[in-house]
PDB file of C-alpha atoms in Angstrom:
ATOM      1  CA  LEU S   1     104.815  89.733 109.397  1.00 64.00           C
ATOM      2  CA  GLN S   2     101.186  90.202 110.429  1.00 67.00           C
ATOM      3  CA  LYS S   3     100.639  86.423 110.640  1.00 74.00           C
ATOM      4  CA  SER S   4     103.702  85.886 112.813  1.00 73.00           C
ATOM      5  CA  LEU S   5     102.708  88.811 115.027  1.00 69.00           C
ATOM      6  CA  CYS S   6      99.221  87.391 115.520  1.00 71.00           C
ATOM      7  CA  GLU S   7     100.747  84.068 116.565  1.00 74.00           C
ATOM      8  CA  THR S   8     102.980  85.902 119.029  1.00 73.00           C
ATOM      9  CA  PHE S   9     100.051  87.734 120.620  1.00 74.00           C
ATOM     10  CA  GLY S  10      98.535  84.468 121.794  1.00 75.00           C
ATOM     11  CA  ALA S  11      95.030  84.042 123.166  1.00 78.00           C
ATOM     12  CA  ASP S  12      95.481  84.466 126.901  1.00 80.00           C
ATOM     13  CA  LYS S  13      94.490  87.364 129.140  1.00 82.00           C
ATOM     14  CA  TYR S  14      97.654  89.310 128.151  1.00 80.00           C
ATOM     15  CA  SER S  15      97.281  88.952 124.365  1.00 81.00           C
ATOM     16  CA  ARG S  16      95.763  92.410 123.893  1.00 82.00           C
ATOM     17  CA  ALA S  17      98.512  94.025 125.969  1.00 81.00           C
ATOM     18  CA  ARG S  18     101.189  92.168 123.986  1.00 78.00           C
ATOM     19  CA  LYS S  19      99.572  93.322 120.737  1.00 80.00           C
ATOM     20  CA  GLU S  20      99.579  96.960 121.860  1.00 80.00           C
ATOM     21  CA  VAL S  21     103.181  96.859 123.092  1.00 76.00           C
ATOM     22  CA  LEU S  22     104.558  95.120 119.994  1.00 76.00           C
ATOM     23  CA  THR S  23     102.583  97.329 117.605  1.00 76.00           C
ATOM     24  CA  TYR S  24     103.861 100.369 119.480  1.00 72.00           C
ATOM     25  CA  MET S  25     107.444  99.105 119.290  1.00 73.00           C
ATOM     26  CA  PHE S  26     107.180  98.680 115.512  1.00 72.00           C
ATOM     27  CA  SER S  27     105.868 102.213 115.085  1.00 68.00           C
ATOM     28  CA  ARG S  28     108.492 103.760 117.399  1.00 64.00           C
ATOM     29  CA  PRO S  29     111.011 104.596 114.634  1.00 63.00           C
ATOM     30  CA  MET S  30     108.498 106.920 112.936  1.00 63.00           C
ATOM     31  CA  GLN S  31     109.290 110.608 113.333  1.00 67.00           C
ATOM     32  CA  MET S  32     107.155 112.318 115.944  1.00 73.00           C
ATOM     33  CA  ALA S  33     105.167 115.382 114.935  1.00 76.00           C
ATOM     34  CA  LEU S  34     106.087 118.663 116.566  1.00 80.00           C
ATOM     35  CA  TYR S  35     104.021 121.722 117.349  1.00 83.00           C
ATOM     36  CA  PHE S  36     105.342 125.016 115.979  1.00 85.00           C
ATOM     37  CA  CYS S  37     104.161 128.499 115.138  1.00 85.00           C
ATOM     38  CA  THR S  38     104.323 129.127 111.395  1.00 83.00           C
ATOM     39  CA  GLY S  39     105.031 132.801 111.989  1.00 83.00           C
ATOM     40  CA  VAL S  40     108.318 131.921 113.684  1.00 86.00           C
ATOM     41  CA  LEU S  41     109.642 129.461 111.086  1.00 82.00           C
ATOM     42  CA  GLU S  42     110.675 130.946 107.765  1.00 83.00           C
ATOM     43  CA  ASP S  43     111.403 127.658 105.974  1.00 84.00           C
ATOM     44  CA  GLU S  44     108.037 126.552 104.552  1.00 82.00           C
ATOM     45  CA  THR S  45     109.422 123.105 103.705  1.00 80.00           C
ATOM     46  CA  LEU S  46     109.105 122.376 107.437  1.00 78.00           C
ATOM     47  CA  PHE S  47     105.304 122.549 107.016  1.00 81.00           C
ATOM     48  CA  HIS S  48     105.393 119.537 104.679  1.00 81.00           C
ATOM     49  CA  HIS S  49     103.793 116.239 105.658  1.00 80.00           C
ATOM     50  CA  TYR S  50     105.998 113.422 104.389  1.00 75.00           C
ATOM     51  CA  ALA S  51     103.532 110.520 104.454  1.00 76.00           C
ATOM     52  CA  LEU S  52     100.667 112.503 102.939  1.00 82.00           C
ATOM     53  CA  ASN S  53     102.988 114.356 100.541  1.00 85.00           C
ATOM     54  CA  VAL S  54     101.277 117.715 101.012  1.00 88.00           C
ATOM     55  CA  PRO S  55     103.175 121.000 101.270  1.00 86.00           C
ATOM     56  CA  PHE S  56     101.119 122.500 104.117  1.00 83.00           C
ATOM     57  CA  TYR S  57      99.624 120.506 106.930  1.00 81.00           C
ATOM     58  CA  THR S  58      98.091 121.031 110.315  1.00 79.00           C
ATOM     59  CA  HIS S  59      96.689 118.469 112.670  1.00 76.00           C
ATOM     60  CA  PHE S  60      94.572 118.729 115.746  1.00 73.00           C
ATOM     61  CA  THR S  61      92.105 116.666 117.687  1.00 75.00           C
ATOM     62  CA  SER S  62      89.199 117.557 119.874  1.00 72.00           C
ATOM     63  CA  PRO S  63      90.016 120.747 121.807  1.00 68.00           C
ATOM     64  CA  ILE S  64      88.943 119.095 125.047  1.00 70.00           C
ATOM     65  CA  ARG S  65      92.008 116.830 124.979  1.00 69.00           C
ATOM     66  CA  ARG S  66      95.100 119.012 124.800  1.00 78.00           C
ATOM     67  CA  TYR S  67      95.938 122.662 125.215  1.00 83.00           C
ATOM     68  CA  ALA S  68      97.821 122.702 121.909  1.00 82.00           C
ATOM     69  CA  ASP S  69      94.635 121.634 120.124  1.00 84.00           C
ATOM     70  CA  ILE S  70      92.705 124.461 121.752  1.00 85.00           C
ATOM     71  CA  VAL S  71      95.279 126.950 120.438  1.00 85.00           C
ATOM     72  CA  VAL S  72      95.122 125.427 116.935  1.00 85.00           C
ATOM     73  CA  HIS S  73      91.304 125.597 116.961  1.00 87.00           C
ATOM     74  CA  ARG S  74      91.393 129.236 118.031  1.00 88.00           C
ATOM     75  CA  LEU S  75      94.018 130.165 115.441  1.00 87.00           C
ATOM     76  CA  LEU S  76      92.150 128.345 112.686  1.00 88.00           C
ATOM     77  CA  SER S  77      88.868 129.999 113.682  1.00 91.00           C
ATOM     78  CA  ALA S  78      90.550 133.400 113.651  1.00 92.00           C
ATOM     79  CA  SER S  79      92.138 132.774 110.244  1.00 89.00           C
ATOM     80  CA  LEU S  80      88.717 131.836 108.833  1.00 92.00           C
ATOM     81  CA  GLY S  81      87.152 134.965 110.344  1.00 93.00           C
ATOM     82  CA  ALA S  82      84.923 133.024 112.731  1.00 94.00           C
ATOM     83  CA  ARG S  83      86.420 134.694 115.799  1.00 92.00           C
ATOM     84  CA  SER S  84      88.653 137.604 116.645  1.00 91.00           C
ATOM     85  CA  PRO S  85      92.430 137.051 116.400  1.00 88.00           C
ATOM     86  CA  LEU S  86      94.268 135.780 119.448  1.00 85.00           C
ATOM     87  CA  LYS S  87      96.008 138.424 121.495  1.00 88.00           C
ATOM     88  CA  MET S  88      99.239 136.449 121.629  1.00 88.00           C
ATOM     89  CA  GLU S  89     102.503 137.308 119.942  1.00 91.00           C
ATOM     90  CA  LYS S  90     103.929 134.623 117.668  1.00 90.00           C
ATOM     91  CA  GLU S  91     106.870 134.202 120.036  1.00 93.00           C
ATOM     92  CA  ALA S  92     104.452 133.424 122.892  1.00 93.00           C
ATOM     93  CA  ILE S  93     102.646 130.890 120.710  1.00 90.00           C
ATOM     94  CA  GLN S  94     105.997 129.284 119.866  1.00 92.00           C
ATOM     95  CA  LYS S  95     106.903 129.192 123.559  1.00 94.00           C
ATOM     96  CA  GLN S  96     103.651 127.300 124.247  1.00 91.00           C
ATOM     97  CA  ALA S  97     104.397 124.960 121.318  1.00 89.00           C
ATOM     98  CA  ASP S  98     107.877 124.264 122.707  1.00 93.00           C
ATOM     99  CA  HIS S  99     106.408 123.491 126.130  1.00 93.00           C
ATOM    100  CA  CYS S 100     103.820 121.131 124.590  1.00 88.00           C
ATOM    101  CA  ASN S 101     106.597 119.409 122.612  1.00 89.00           C
ATOM    102  CA  ASP S 102     108.694 118.988 125.775  1.00 92.00           C
ATOM    103  CA  ARG S 103     105.772 117.447 127.677  1.00 90.00           C
ATOM    104  CA  LYS S 104     104.894 115.204 124.747  1.00 86.00           C
ATOM    105  CA  MET S 105     108.515 113.987 124.499  1.00 89.00           C
ATOM    106  CA  ALA S 106     108.624 113.264 128.242  1.00 92.00           C
ATOM    107  CA  SER S 107     105.355 111.351 128.025  1.00 88.00           C
ATOM    108  CA  LYS S 108     106.601 109.387 125.026  1.00 85.00           C
ATOM    109  CA  ARG S 109     109.799 108.472 126.884  1.00 89.00           C
ATOM    110  CA  VAL S 110     107.868 107.163 129.890  1.00 93.00           C
ATOM    111  CA  GLN S 111     105.631 105.182 127.538  1.00 86.00           C
ATOM    112  CA  GLU S 112     108.709 103.708 125.814  1.00 84.00           C
ATOM    113  CA  LEU S 113     110.275 102.697 129.127  1.00 91.00           C
ATOM    114  CA  SER S 114     107.026 101.082 130.232  1.00 90.00           C
ATOM    115  CA  ALA S 115     106.765  99.173 126.941  1.00 84.00           C
ATOM    116  CA  ASP S 116     110.392  98.066 127.242  1.00 86.00           C
ATOM    117  CA  LEU S 117     109.755  96.761 130.759  1.00 90.00           C
ATOM    118  CA  PHE S 118     106.618  94.890 129.709  1.00 85.00           C
ATOM    119  CA  PHE S 119     108.379  93.464 126.650  1.00 83.00           C
ATOM    120  CA  SER S 120     111.358  92.242 128.690  1.00 88.00           C
ATOM    121  CA  ILE S 121     109.017  90.508 131.135  1.00 88.00           C
ATOM    122  CA  PHE S 122     107.076  89.017 128.214  1.00 82.00           C
ATOM    123  CA  VAL S 123     110.272  87.667 126.632  1.00 83.00           C
ATOM    124  CA  ARG S 124     111.461  86.234 129.938  1.00 87.00           C
ATOM    125  CA  VAL S 125     108.241  84.351 130.743  1.00 82.00           C
ATOM    126  CA  ARG S 126     107.284  83.338 127.180  1.00 72.00           C
ATOM    127  CA  PRO S 127     108.143  79.687 126.482  1.00 63.00           C
TER     128      PRO S 127
END
């Protein structure tokens, strides 16, 4: 599969873009991660990470990138005793998580539509 993909990418000025679009399209079926407040969900099996096979998992990136990551950093710091607890109710945290999920889904949909458009043009002009 990798060999045939590399041949498809080509070596012209659009090869990198084709690689990104096709790689993205192959990863599209993977389930998207969702933000949630653990204090709201009672079913701890929802905290499981399938690919890593660990029962409890959290993920965040640099807190300068996304608001959700800032909240996770603050909650983690508070749970480790490095800062005072957040003055937010768990329902408010879940409301923020839902909003972040909605925005992430909308962004993903726009990205998918853009990739579909690029791919259809690529298929049409590719000999």
